[in-house]
Amino acid sequence: MQPILRLEGVNKSFGGVTAAKDVSFSVPPGEVQGLIGPNGAGKSTLMNIISGIYTPDSGKVFLEEKDITKVAAYTRARMGIGRTFQTPRFMQRSSIRDNLLLGTDLADQIGYLKGFFGKKGKPFDEELEELMEVAKFTFRWTDKIDSLPFGQRKLLEIVRSMLGHPKVMLVDEPAAGLNHKEIEHAMDLLNMAAKQRGIGVLLIEHSMDMIMDMCSNIVVINFGEVIGQGSPEEVSSNKAVIDAYLGGDLDD
Amino acid sequence: MTLKNLATPKNIIGIIAIIAFVVIVPQVVQGFAMTIINVALLFAIISYGVSIMLGMGGQLSFAAVTFMGFGAYFIANMSTGRLGFVIPTFLALLLTPIVFAGVAFLIGLVLLKLKGTYFTFSTIALVQVAFTYFNNFQPLFGGPDGISGIPTLTIGSYSFGNDLTAWFYLICVFVIIGGIIVERIRRSQLGRSLASIRDNETAALTLGVNTYLTKVIAFSIAGAFAAFAGALWVMHGRFVGAEMFNFLNATQFIIMAMIGGVNSTVGIVIGALLVRGLPEFFRGFQGYMNLFWGVSIILLMVFMPTGLAGIKDVIVDKFRQFRVKSRKGDDDDATNTKA
């Protein structure tokens, strides 16, 4: 299957620290691809390189086999790269509704005048109802975003990203800080994104249960380098991966 | 939008308050005080621009005063025949926001390459450079003597002249139109894009917001507001001198917006009336006014960051809490309090 997102020999260093060293992997559509590694391994740096916040020192990023290495971050978002952050980033002083409208703005691509005349665009369409159902949300859309608990905001960020109709979703530690129920809802949302909508999901996560459960393929990085790649079974039996991440040497 | 949607209690109270203000003020105020109110309302239009830049987009720009100057000198040059031609005042007034939206767009393209505080400092530089030109460049700006004998606004055969009440009505119309535009921008995609930049520029980028272009457009709209108000101001006062456009006056519009509430359109109008009106009531203390504003800003930022408009929210919140409490008292089983 033709990958939807592909990295080719990506290098990035900050001063003397190498954050990415000759990283190559690809994300197929309609699947959840795991990206794991110890803290500081360079996972978030890769996210930033893919979404265009950082430019790689060398190497290329392809979206549907189109070279987007030099494309601006906002254009990449419009081309179909959606993402969420480790700590959700919203317009703190705005309502939930306005925050979600930002997602629909991205999908609609009408322009700055959208909503200037006539009625304020409604996010309460069928699509949102469907997503709400999956995420099990129970709040009023007019509430301020900071009235929501942390876990709900993280789920809402996934919803906002999906409302933007991305082709690829970069999801950064969706389970961190969530309770058991909320983790289930997050997994439902991501499965829906991949299986029903054919979005290629790149999932960074420390919760091994979630990774092993959801991912068809896993990329393991350490010190900015890919040290293992394959199905959950292959990865969990890979010697280098076990040393670096999963178990380490128990004799220590 | 249907009429039914518009007839909310909040809107009705607002419309009654606006009508009352427009009807009552000319009855009780005359002469010099009327001039002060007219100028204050013109300055409110300029502060609308501050609201768009600072309130929505989180970008602090001092350039409003310079664009006010551009608008004023534009009218002075177009309508006095200094350049060898005259265009009708009404036409010149309509041209002003269009021309200076364009000028502000070009200046914004350059200045907004800088971010945050660096951008703010670049606008201060713009104010100083423009002031120097206003004060020294004879051919366009009349030098330190300024330009006098500017004709008043004439629409068709009606001339506003020195009829301060007529000016008041006209300015009120523009304050209301301006307010509607600001409110519409706030709920449009432009307003949302600006708010996303204010709260997190990286997140805005990943949501497809062209942060640079969005800020330039906001700067351009703010410039158009300021130039338009400057044009009205010069036809109202009939004289323009460079002194008005120095840095001290640049801070004035920021103070107006912050005192009233940088995200509240009504608050800005109240803020403008206060900042222009209070010094006239306390003429004896004029030397202390800047100290007063400085202390006010600090106190507001600490105790009421949303300005006077924030008082309303505080009261509404208190009222809500009170209602929720009393309802809880009525029904102890109520687990869902939908106040």
Coordinates of C-alpha atoms in Angstrom, one line a residue:
Chain A
M1 CA 0.0 0.0 0.0
Q2 CA 1.2 3.5 -0.9
P3 CA 2.1 5.3 2.3
I4 CA 0.3 8.6 3.1
L5 CA 3.2 10.1 5.0
R6 CA 6.9 9.3 4.5
L7 CA 10.1 10.5 6.1
E8 CA 13.3 10.0 4.2
G9 CA 16.7 10.3 5.9
V10 CA 15.6 13.2 8.2
N11 CA 18.4 14.8 10.3
K12 CA 17.9 17.5 12.9
S13 CA 20.2 18.7 15.6
F14 CA 20.0 21.6 18.1
G15 CA 23.5 22.8 18.9
G16 CA 25.4 19.7 19.8
V17 CA 22.3 17.6 20.5
T18 CA 21.2 15.2 17.8
A19 CA 17.4 15.0 17.9
A20 CA 16.9 13.1 14.7
K21 CA 19.5 11.0 12.9
D22 CA 18.8 9.6 9.4
V23 CA 15.2 8.8 10.3
S24 CA 13.1 7.1 7.7
F25 CA 9.7 5.5 8.1
S26 CA 6.3 5.8 6.6
V27 CA 2.6 5.9 7.8
P28 CA 0.0 4.0 5.7
P29 CA -3.5 5.3 5.4
G30 CA -6.2 3.8 7.6
E31 CA -3.8 2.4 10.2
V32 CA -2.5 3.5 13.6
Q33 CA 1.2 3.6 13.5
G34 CA 3.0 3.7 16.8
L35 CA 6.1 5.9 17.5
I36 CA 7.7 5.0 20.8
G37 CA 11.0 5.7 22.6
P38 CA 12.3 6.8 25.9
N39 CA 11.8 10.4 27.1
G40 CA 14.0 12.8 25.0
A41 CA 14.4 10.3 22.2
G42 CA 13.2 12.8 19.7
K43 CA 9.6 11.8 19.2
S44 CA 8.2 15.3 19.6
T45 CA 10.9 16.7 17.4
L46 CA 9.8 14.4 14.6
M47 CA 6.2 15.6 15.1
N48 CA 7.4 19.2 14.8
I49 CA 9.4 18.3 11.7
I50 CA 6.3 16.6 10.1
S51 CA 3.9 19.4 11.0
G52 CA 6.4 22.0 9.8
I53 CA 7.3 23.8 13.0
Y54 CA 10.9 22.8 12.6
T55 CA 12.8 22.4 9.3
P56 CA 15.0 19.4 9.1
D57 CA 18.8 20.0 8.6
S58 CA 18.6 17.4 5.8
G59 CA 16.2 14.8 4.5
K60 CA 12.7 15.0 3.1
V61 CA 9.1 14.7 4.2
F62 CA 6.5 13.4 1.8
L63 CA 2.7 13.7 2.0
E64 CA 1.1 11.4 -0.6
E65 CA 4.5 11.2 -2.3
K66 CA 4.6 15.0 -2.7
D67 CA 7.7 16.6 -1.2
I68 CA 6.5 19.0 1.5
T69 CA 9.8 19.6 3.2
K70 CA 9.8 23.3 2.3
V71 CA 6.1 23.9 2.7
A72 CA 5.0 26.3 5.5
A73 CA 3.3 24.8 8.6
Y74 CA -0.1 26.3 8.0
T75 CA -0.1 25.1 4.4
R76 CA 0.7 21.6 5.6
A77 CA -2.2 21.8 7.9
R78 CA -4.4 22.7 5.0
M79 CA -3.0 19.9 2.9
G80 CA -4.1 17.5 5.6
I81 CA -1.6 17.2 8.4
G82 CA -3.5 17.5 11.7
R83 CA -2.0 17.2 15.1
T84 CA -2.6 17.3 18.9
F85 CA -0.2 18.4 21.6
Q86 CA 0.9 16.7 24.8
T87 CA -0.8 19.5 26.8
P88 CA -3.9 20.6 24.8
R89 CA -3.6 24.0 23.2
F90 CA -6.8 25.9 22.9
M91 CA -8.0 29.5 22.9
Q92 CA -8.3 29.7 26.6
R93 CA -10.7 32.7 26.7
S94 CA -13.1 31.3 24.1
S95 CA -16.0 29.0 24.2
I96 CA -15.8 25.3 23.3
R97 CA -17.9 26.1 20.3
D98 CA -15.4 28.7 19.0
N99 CA -12.5 26.4 19.5
L100 CA -14.2 23.6 17.5
L101 CA -15.1 26.1 14.8
L102 CA -11.4 26.6 14.3
G103 CA -11.3 23.0 13.3
T104 CA -14.2 23.3 10.9
D105 CA -12.6 26.5 9.5
L106 CA -9.6 24.3 8.5
A107 CA -11.9 21.8 6.7
D108 CA -14.1 24.4 5.0
Q109 CA -11.3 26.7 3.7
I110 CA -13.8 29.5 3.0
G111 CA -11.6 32.4 4.1
Y112 CA -11.5 35.2 6.7
L113 CA -15.0 36.5 5.9
K114 CA -16.6 33.2 7.0
G115 CA -19.2 34.1 9.6
F116 CA -18.8 37.9 9.0
F117 CA -22.3 38.0 7.4
G118 CA -25.3 36.1 8.5
K119 CA -25.4 33.3 11.1
K120 CA -22.4 32.2 13.0
G121 CA -21.3 28.8 11.6
K122 CA -22.7 26.0 13.6
P123 CA -20.4 23.2 14.7
F124 CA -23.5 21.2 15.8
D125 CA -23.7 19.4 12.5
E126 CA -24.1 15.6 12.1
E127 CA -20.3 15.1 12.0
L128 CA -19.9 16.7 15.4
E129 CA -22.8 14.7 16.9
E130 CA -21.2 11.6 15.7
L131 CA -17.8 12.5 17.2
M132 CA -19.5 13.5 20.5
E133 CA -21.2 10.2 20.6
V134 CA -17.9 8.4 20.3
A135 CA -16.1 10.7 22.9
K136 CA -19.1 10.5 25.3
F137 CA -19.1 14.3 25.9
T138 CA -21.6 15.8 28.2
F139 CA -21.1 19.6 28.4
R140 CA -22.6 22.7 26.9
W141 CA -21.0 24.1 23.8
T142 CA -21.2 27.7 25.2
D143 CA -19.0 26.8 28.2
K144 CA -15.6 28.3 28.4
I145 CA -12.9 25.9 27.4
D146 CA -11.0 26.2 30.7
S147 CA -14.1 25.0 32.6
L148 CA -13.4 21.5 31.2
P149 CA -11.3 19.0 33.1
F150 CA -7.9 18.2 31.6
G151 CA -8.9 14.8 30.2
Q152 CA -12.0 16.2 28.4
R153 CA -9.8 18.9 26.8
K154 CA -7.4 16.3 25.5
L155 CA -10.3 14.4 23.9
L156 CA -11.7 17.6 22.6
E157 CA -8.3 18.3 20.9
I158 CA -8.6 15.0 19.0
V159 CA -12.1 16.0 18.0
R160 CA -11.0 19.4 16.8
S161 CA -8.2 17.8 14.7
M162 CA -10.7 15.3 13.2
L163 CA -13.1 18.2 12.3
G164 CA -10.3 19.6 10.1
H165 CA -10.6 16.5 7.9
P166 CA -6.9 15.6 7.9
K167 CA -5.2 12.8 5.9
V168 CA -2.6 12.3 8.6
M169 CA -3.1 12.8 12.3
L170 CA -0.1 13.3 14.6
V171 CA -1.3 12.4 18.1
D172 CA 1.1 13.2 21.0
E173 CA 0.6 11.2 24.1
P174 CA -3.2 11.2 24.1
A175 CA -3.5 8.9 27.2
A176 CA -1.2 10.9 29.5
G177 CA -3.3 12.4 32.3
L178 CA -6.5 10.6 31.3
N179 CA -8.5 8.3 33.5
H180 CA -9.4 4.7 32.4
K181 CA -12.7 5.7 30.8
E182 CA -11.3 8.6 28.9
I183 CA -8.4 6.5 27.6
E184 CA -11.1 4.1 26.1
H185 CA -12.9 7.1 24.5
A186 CA -9.6 8.3 23.1
M187 CA -8.9 4.9 21.6
D188 CA -12.4 4.8 20.1
L189 CA -11.9 8.2 18.5
L190 CA -8.5 7.2 17.0
N191 CA -9.8 3.9 15.8
M192 CA -12.7 5.7 14.2
A193 CA -10.3 8.1 12.5
A194 CA -8.2 5.3 11.1
K195 CA -10.7 2.6 10.3
Q196 CA -13.8 4.6 9.2
R197 CA -12.1 7.7 7.7
G198 CA -8.9 6.2 6.4
I199 CA -6.7 8.7 8.2
G200 CA -3.1 7.7 8.8
V201 CA -2.6 8.1 12.6
L202 CA 0.9 8.5 14.0
L203 CA 0.6 7.8 17.7
I204 CA 3.2 8.8 20.3
E205 CA 2.4 7.1 23.5
H206 CA 4.0 5.7 26.7
S207 CA 1.1 3.5 27.6
M208 CA 2.3 0.1 26.1
D209 CA -1.2 -1.3 26.5
M210 CA -2.6 1.3 24.2
I211 CA 0.3 0.9 21.7
M212 CA 0.1 -2.9 21.6
D213 CA -3.7 -2.8 21.3
M214 CA -4.0 -0.2 18.6
C215 CA -1.0 -0.3 16.4
S216 CA -0.4 -2.5 13.4
N217 CA 3.1 -1.2 13.1
I218 CA 5.5 0.4 15.5
V219 CA 8.6 2.5 15.1
V220 CA 11.0 2.7 18.0
I221 CA 13.5 5.5 18.3
N222 CA 16.3 6.2 20.8
F223 CA 18.7 9.2 20.7
G224 CA 17.0 10.3 17.5
E225 CA 17.7 7.0 15.7
V226 CA 15.3 4.3 14.5
I227 CA 16.4 1.2 16.4
G228 CA 13.5 -1.0 15.5
Q229 CA 10.4 -1.2 13.4
G230 CA 7.7 -3.8 12.8
S231 CA 4.6 -5.4 14.2
P232 CA 4.0 -5.3 18.0
E233 CA 5.2 -8.9 18.2
E234 CA 8.4 -8.2 16.3
V235 CA 9.2 -5.0 18.2
S236 CA 8.6 -6.6 21.6
S237 CA 11.0 -9.3 20.8
N238 CA 13.7 -7.0 19.3
K239 CA 16.8 -7.1 21.4
A240 CA 17.9 -3.5 20.8
V241 CA 14.4 -2.3 21.6
I242 CA 14.2 -4.3 24.8
D243 CA 17.5 -2.9 25.9
A244 CA 16.7 0.7 25.2
Y245 CA 13.2 0.9 26.2
L246 CA 10.9 -1.9 27.0
G247 CA 12.7 -3.6 29.8
G248 CA 16.4 -2.6 29.9
D249 CA 18.9 -4.9 31.5
L250 CA 17.4 -6.3 34.6
D251 CA 20.7 -7.2 36.1
D252 CA 21.6 -3.6 36.8
Chain B
M1 CA -30.6 36.3 11.2
T2 CA -34.2 36.7 12.0
L3 CA -35.7 39.5 14.0
K4 CA -36.6 37.0 16.7
N5 CA -33.0 36.2 17.3
L6 CA -32.1 39.9 17.7
A7 CA -34.8 40.5 20.3
T8 CA -32.9 39.1 23.3
P9 CA -33.2 41.0 26.6
K10 CA -29.5 41.9 26.3
N11 CA -29.8 43.4 22.8
I12 CA -33.0 45.3 23.7
I13 CA -31.3 46.9 26.8
G14 CA -28.2 47.7 24.6
I15 CA -30.3 49.4 21.9
I16 CA -32.3 51.4 24.4
A17 CA -29.0 52.5 26.1
I18 CA -27.6 53.6 22.7
I19 CA -30.7 55.5 21.7
A20 CA -30.9 57.2 25.1
F21 CA -27.2 58.3 24.8
V22 CA -27.7 59.7 21.3
V23 CA -31.0 61.5 22.3
I24 CA -30.0 62.8 25.7
V25 CA -26.5 64.0 25.3
P26 CA -27.2 66.8 22.8
Q27 CA -30.0 68.1 25.1
V28 CA -27.8 68.5 28.1
V29 CA -24.4 69.2 26.6
Q30 CA -23.4 72.2 24.5
G31 CA -20.4 74.1 23.3
F32 CA -16.9 73.1 24.4
A33 CA -18.1 70.0 26.3
M34 CA -19.7 68.8 23.1
T35 CA -16.4 69.1 21.3
I36 CA -14.8 66.9 23.9
I37 CA -17.5 64.3 23.5
N38 CA -17.2 64.3 19.8
V39 CA -13.4 63.9 19.9
A40 CA -13.7 61.2 22.5
L41 CA -16.1 59.3 20.2
L42 CA -13.7 59.7 17.3
F43 CA -10.9 58.3 19.5
A44 CA -13.2 55.4 20.3
I45 CA -13.2 54.5 16.6
I46 CA -9.4 54.5 16.7
S47 CA -9.4 52.3 19.8
Y48 CA -11.5 49.8 17.9
G49 CA -8.4 49.2 15.9
V50 CA -6.5 48.6 19.2
S51 CA -9.2 46.1 20.2
I52 CA -8.7 44.1 16.9
M53 CA -4.9 44.1 17.2
L54 CA -4.5 43.8 21.0
G55 CA -7.8 42.3 22.2
M56 CA -8.3 39.7 19.5
G57 CA -4.8 39.2 18.2
G58 CA -2.6 39.9 21.3
Q59 CA -0.4 42.2 19.3
L60 CA 0.5 45.5 21.0
S61 CA 0.9 48.2 18.3
F62 CA 1.3 52.0 19.0
A63 CA 0.9 52.8 15.3
A64 CA -2.8 54.0 15.6
V65 CA -1.8 57.6 16.2
T66 CA 0.3 57.6 13.1
F67 CA -2.5 56.3 10.9
M68 CA -4.8 58.9 12.5
G69 CA -2.2 61.5 11.4
F70 CA -2.1 60.0 7.9
G71 CA -5.8 60.3 7.6
A72 CA -5.8 63.9 8.9
Y73 CA -3.0 65.1 6.6
F74 CA -4.6 63.2 3.7
I75 CA -7.8 65.3 4.1
A76 CA -5.8 68.5 4.7
N77 CA -3.9 68.0 1.4
M78 CA -6.9 66.8 -0.7
S79 CA -9.4 69.5 0.4
T80 CA -7.4 72.7 0.8
G81 CA -5.8 72.7 -2.7
R82 CA -2.3 72.8 -1.3
L83 CA -1.2 70.3 -3.9
G84 CA -2.9 72.2 -6.7
F85 CA -6.2 70.2 -6.8
V86 CA -9.2 69.7 -4.6
I87 CA -11.4 66.7 -4.3
P88 CA -14.8 66.9 -2.5
T89 CA -14.5 66.4 1.3
F90 CA -17.1 63.5 1.3
L91 CA -15.3 61.7 -1.5
A92 CA -11.9 62.2 0.3
L93 CA -13.5 60.9 3.5
L94 CA -14.6 57.7 1.8
L95 CA -11.2 57.3 0.1
T96 CA -9.3 57.6 3.4
P97 CA -10.0 54.1 4.9
I98 CA -9.4 52.4 1.5
V99 CA -6.1 54.2 0.8
F100 CA -4.7 53.7 4.3
A101 CA -5.9 50.1 4.6
G102 CA -3.6 49.6 1.7
V103 CA -0.8 51.7 3.2
A104 CA -1.1 49.9 6.6
F105 CA -1.1 46.5 4.8
L106 CA 2.3 47.4 3.2
I107 CA 3.8 48.7 6.4
G108 CA 2.4 45.7 8.3
L109 CA 4.1 43.3 5.8
V110 CA 7.4 44.8 6.9
L111 CA 6.8 45.3 10.7
L112 CA 5.0 42.0 11.3
K113 CA 8.1 40.1 10.2
L114 CA 9.0 40.9 13.8
K115 CA 7.2 39.1 16.6
G116 CA 5.9 40.1 20.0
T117 CA 7.9 42.8 21.8
Y118 CA 10.1 43.4 18.8
F119 CA 7.0 44.2 16.7
T120 CA 5.8 46.6 19.4
F121 CA 9.1 48.4 19.4
S122 CA 9.0 48.7 15.6
T123 CA 5.7 50.5 15.9
I124 CA 7.2 52.9 18.3
A125 CA 9.9 53.6 15.8
L126 CA 7.2 54.1 13.2
V127 CA 5.4 56.7 15.4
Q128 CA 8.7 58.6 16.0
V129 CA 9.7 58.6 12.4
A130 CA 6.3 59.7 11.2
F131 CA 6.2 62.4 13.9
T132 CA 9.5 63.8 12.7
Y133 CA 8.2 64.0 9.1
F134 CA 4.9 65.5 10.2
N135 CA 6.8 68.1 12.2
N136 CA 9.4 69.0 9.6
F137 CA 8.4 68.2 6.1
Q138 CA 6.8 71.4 4.8
P139 CA 5.4 70.4 1.4
L140 CA 3.0 67.7 2.7
F141 CA 2.6 68.4 6.4
G142 CA 3.0 72.1 6.8
G143 CA 5.9 71.7 9.2
P144 CA 5.6 72.9 12.8
D145 CA 2.9 75.4 11.9
G146 CA 0.6 72.6 10.8
I147 CA -2.2 73.1 8.2
S148 CA -5.1 75.3 9.0
G149 CA -8.2 76.4 7.1
I150 CA -9.3 72.9 6.4
P151 CA -12.9 72.8 5.0
T152 CA -15.6 71.1 6.9
L153 CA -17.4 67.9 5.8
T154 CA -20.0 68.6 3.1
I155 CA -22.4 65.8 1.9
G156 CA -24.3 66.9 -1.1
S157 CA -25.4 70.4 -0.3
Y158 CA -25.4 69.9 3.5
S159 CA -22.4 71.3 5.3
F160 CA -21.6 70.3 8.8
G161 CA -19.8 73.5 9.6
N162 CA -19.5 74.2 13.3
D163 CA -22.8 72.6 14.2
L164 CA -21.4 70.4 17.0
T165 CA -24.7 68.5 17.5
A166 CA -24.9 67.5 13.8
W167 CA -21.3 66.3 14.1
F168 CA -22.3 64.4 17.2
Y169 CA -25.0 62.5 15.3
L170 CA -22.7 61.8 12.4
I171 CA -19.9 60.5 14.7
C172 CA -22.4 58.3 16.6
V173 CA -23.4 56.7 13.3
F174 CA -19.8 55.8 12.6
V175 CA -19.1 54.7 16.1
I176 CA -22.1 52.3 15.8
I177 CA -21.1 51.1 12.3
G178 CA -17.5 50.6 13.5
G179 CA -18.8 48.7 16.6
I180 CA -20.9 46.4 14.4
I181 CA -17.9 45.7 12.1
V182 CA -15.7 44.9 15.2
E183 CA -18.3 42.5 16.6
R184 CA -18.7 40.9 13.2
I185 CA -15.0 40.4 12.9
R186 CA -14.9 38.9 16.3
R187 CA -17.3 36.1 15.3
S188 CA -15.8 35.6 11.8
Q189 CA -13.0 33.3 10.9
L190 CA -10.7 36.3 11.0
G191 CA -11.5 36.9 14.7
R192 CA -11.0 33.2 15.5
S193 CA -7.7 33.1 13.6
L194 CA -6.6 36.1 15.6
A195 CA -7.7 34.6 18.9
S196 CA -5.8 31.4 18.1
I197 CA -2.6 33.5 17.4
R198 CA -3.0 35.3 20.7
D199 CA -3.3 32.2 22.7
N200 CA -0.8 30.0 20.9
E201 CA 0.9 30.8 17.7
T202 CA 2.3 27.2 17.2
A203 CA -1.2 25.7 17.6
A204 CA -2.6 28.3 15.3
L205 CA -0.1 27.2 12.6
T206 CA -1.0 23.6 12.9
L207 CA -4.7 24.5 12.5
G208 CA -3.9 26.0 9.1
V209 CA -3.9 29.7 10.2
N210 CA -1.5 31.8 8.2
T211 CA -0.4 33.7 11.2
Y212 CA 1.7 36.3 9.4
L213 CA -1.0 37.2 6.9
T214 CA -3.7 37.2 9.6
K215 CA -1.8 39.7 11.6
V216 CA -1.0 41.9 8.6
I217 CA -4.8 42.0 7.8
A218 CA -5.6 43.0 11.4
F219 CA -3.0 45.7 11.2
S220 CA -4.4 46.9 8.0
I221 CA -8.0 47.1 9.4
A222 CA -6.7 48.9 12.5
G223 CA -4.9 51.4 10.2
A224 CA -8.1 52.0 8.2
F225 CA -10.1 52.7 11.4
A226 CA -7.5 55.1 12.7
A227 CA -7.1 57.0 9.3
F228 CA -10.9 57.3 8.9
A229 CA -11.3 58.7 12.4
G230 CA -8.3 61.0 11.8
A231 CA -10.1 62.3 8.6
L232 CA -13.3 63.1 10.5
W233 CA -11.2 64.6 13.4
V234 CA -9.5 67.1 11.1
M235 CA -12.7 68.1 9.4
H236 CA -14.3 68.6 12.8
G237 CA -11.4 70.6 14.3
R238 CA -10.4 72.3 11.0
F239 CA -6.7 72.3 11.9
V240 CA -3.9 69.7 12.0
G241 CA -0.6 70.0 13.7
A242 CA 2.1 67.4 14.3
E243 CA 1.9 67.8 18.1
M244 CA -1.2 65.5 18.2
F245 CA 0.7 62.6 16.7
N246 CA 3.6 62.2 19.2
F247 CA 4.3 59.1 21.2
L248 CA 2.5 60.3 24.3
N249 CA -0.7 60.5 22.5
A250 CA -0.1 57.1 21.0
T251 CA -0.4 55.5 24.4
Q252 CA -3.7 57.2 24.9
F253 CA -5.6 54.8 22.6
I254 CA -4.1 51.8 24.4
I255 CA -5.2 53.3 27.7
M256 CA -8.7 53.8 26.5
A257 CA -9.0 50.3 25.3
M258 CA -7.5 48.8 28.4
I259 CA -9.6 50.8 30.8
G260 CA -12.8 50.0 29.0
G261 CA -11.9 46.4 28.3
V262 CA -9.9 45.5 25.3
N263 CA -12.4 42.9 24.2
S264 CA -15.5 44.9 24.8
T265 CA -16.8 47.2 22.1
V266 CA -19.1 49.1 24.4
G267 CA -16.3 49.2 27.0
I268 CA -14.0 50.9 24.6
V269 CA -16.5 53.7 23.9
I270 CA -16.9 54.2 27.7
G271 CA -13.1 54.1 28.1
A272 CA -12.6 56.7 25.4
L273 CA -15.2 59.0 27.0
L274 CA -13.5 58.6 30.4
V275 CA -10.0 59.2 29.2
R276 CA -11.0 62.3 27.2
G277 CA -13.6 63.5 29.6
L278 CA -12.0 63.2 33.1
P279 CA -9.1 65.6 32.5
E280 CA -11.6 68.3 31.5
F281 CA -13.5 67.9 34.8
F282 CA -10.3 68.1 36.8
R283 CA -8.6 70.8 34.9
G284 CA -6.6 71.9 38.0
F285 CA -4.9 68.5 38.2
Q286 CA -3.9 68.3 34.6
G287 CA -0.2 67.9 35.4
Y288 CA -1.1 64.7 37.3
M289 CA -3.2 63.1 34.7
N290 CA -0.5 60.9 33.2
L291 CA 0.4 59.7 36.7
F292 CA -3.3 58.9 37.2
W293 CA -3.6 56.9 34.0
G294 CA -0.4 55.0 34.7
V295 CA -1.6 54.0 38.2
S296 CA -5.0 53.2 36.8
I297 CA -3.6 50.8 34.3
I298 CA -1.4 49.0 36.9
L299 CA -4.4 48.7 39.2
L300 CA -6.7 47.5 36.4
M301 CA -4.2 44.9 35.2
V302 CA -3.9 43.5 38.7
F303 CA -7.5 43.6 39.9
M304 CA -9.5 43.6 36.7
P305 CA -7.6 42.5 33.6
T306 CA -10.6 42.6 31.4
G307 CA -11.2 46.3 32.1
L308 CA -14.5 48.0 33.1
A309 CA -16.3 45.5 30.9
G310 CA -15.1 42.9 33.3
I311 CA -17.3 44.3 36.1
K312 CA -20.3 43.0 34.2
D313 CA -19.0 39.5 34.2
V314 CA -18.1 39.6 37.9
I315 CA -21.7 40.8 38.7
V316 CA -23.2 38.1 36.4
D317 CA -21.1 35.4 38.0
K318 CA -22.1 36.5 41.5
F319 CA -25.7 36.5 40.4
R320 CA -25.4 33.0 38.9
Q321 CA -23.7 31.6 42.0
F322 CA -26.5 33.1 44.1
R323 CA -29.2 31.5 41.9
V324 CA -27.5 28.2 41.9
K325 CA -27.2 28.3 45.7
S326 CA -30.8 29.2 46.2
R327 CA -31.9 26.5 43.8
K328 CA -29.8 24.0 45.6
G329 CA -31.6 25.0 48.8
D330 CA -35.0 24.4 47.1
D331 CA -34.1 20.9 45.9
D332 CA -31.4 18.9 47.6
D333 CA -31.6 16.1 45.1
A334 CA -30.6 18.4 42.2
T335 CA -27.4 17.0 41.0
N336 CA -27.5 18.9 37.7
T337 CA -27.5 22.6 38.3
K338 CA -28.0 24.2 34.9
A339 CA -27.8 27.8 35.9

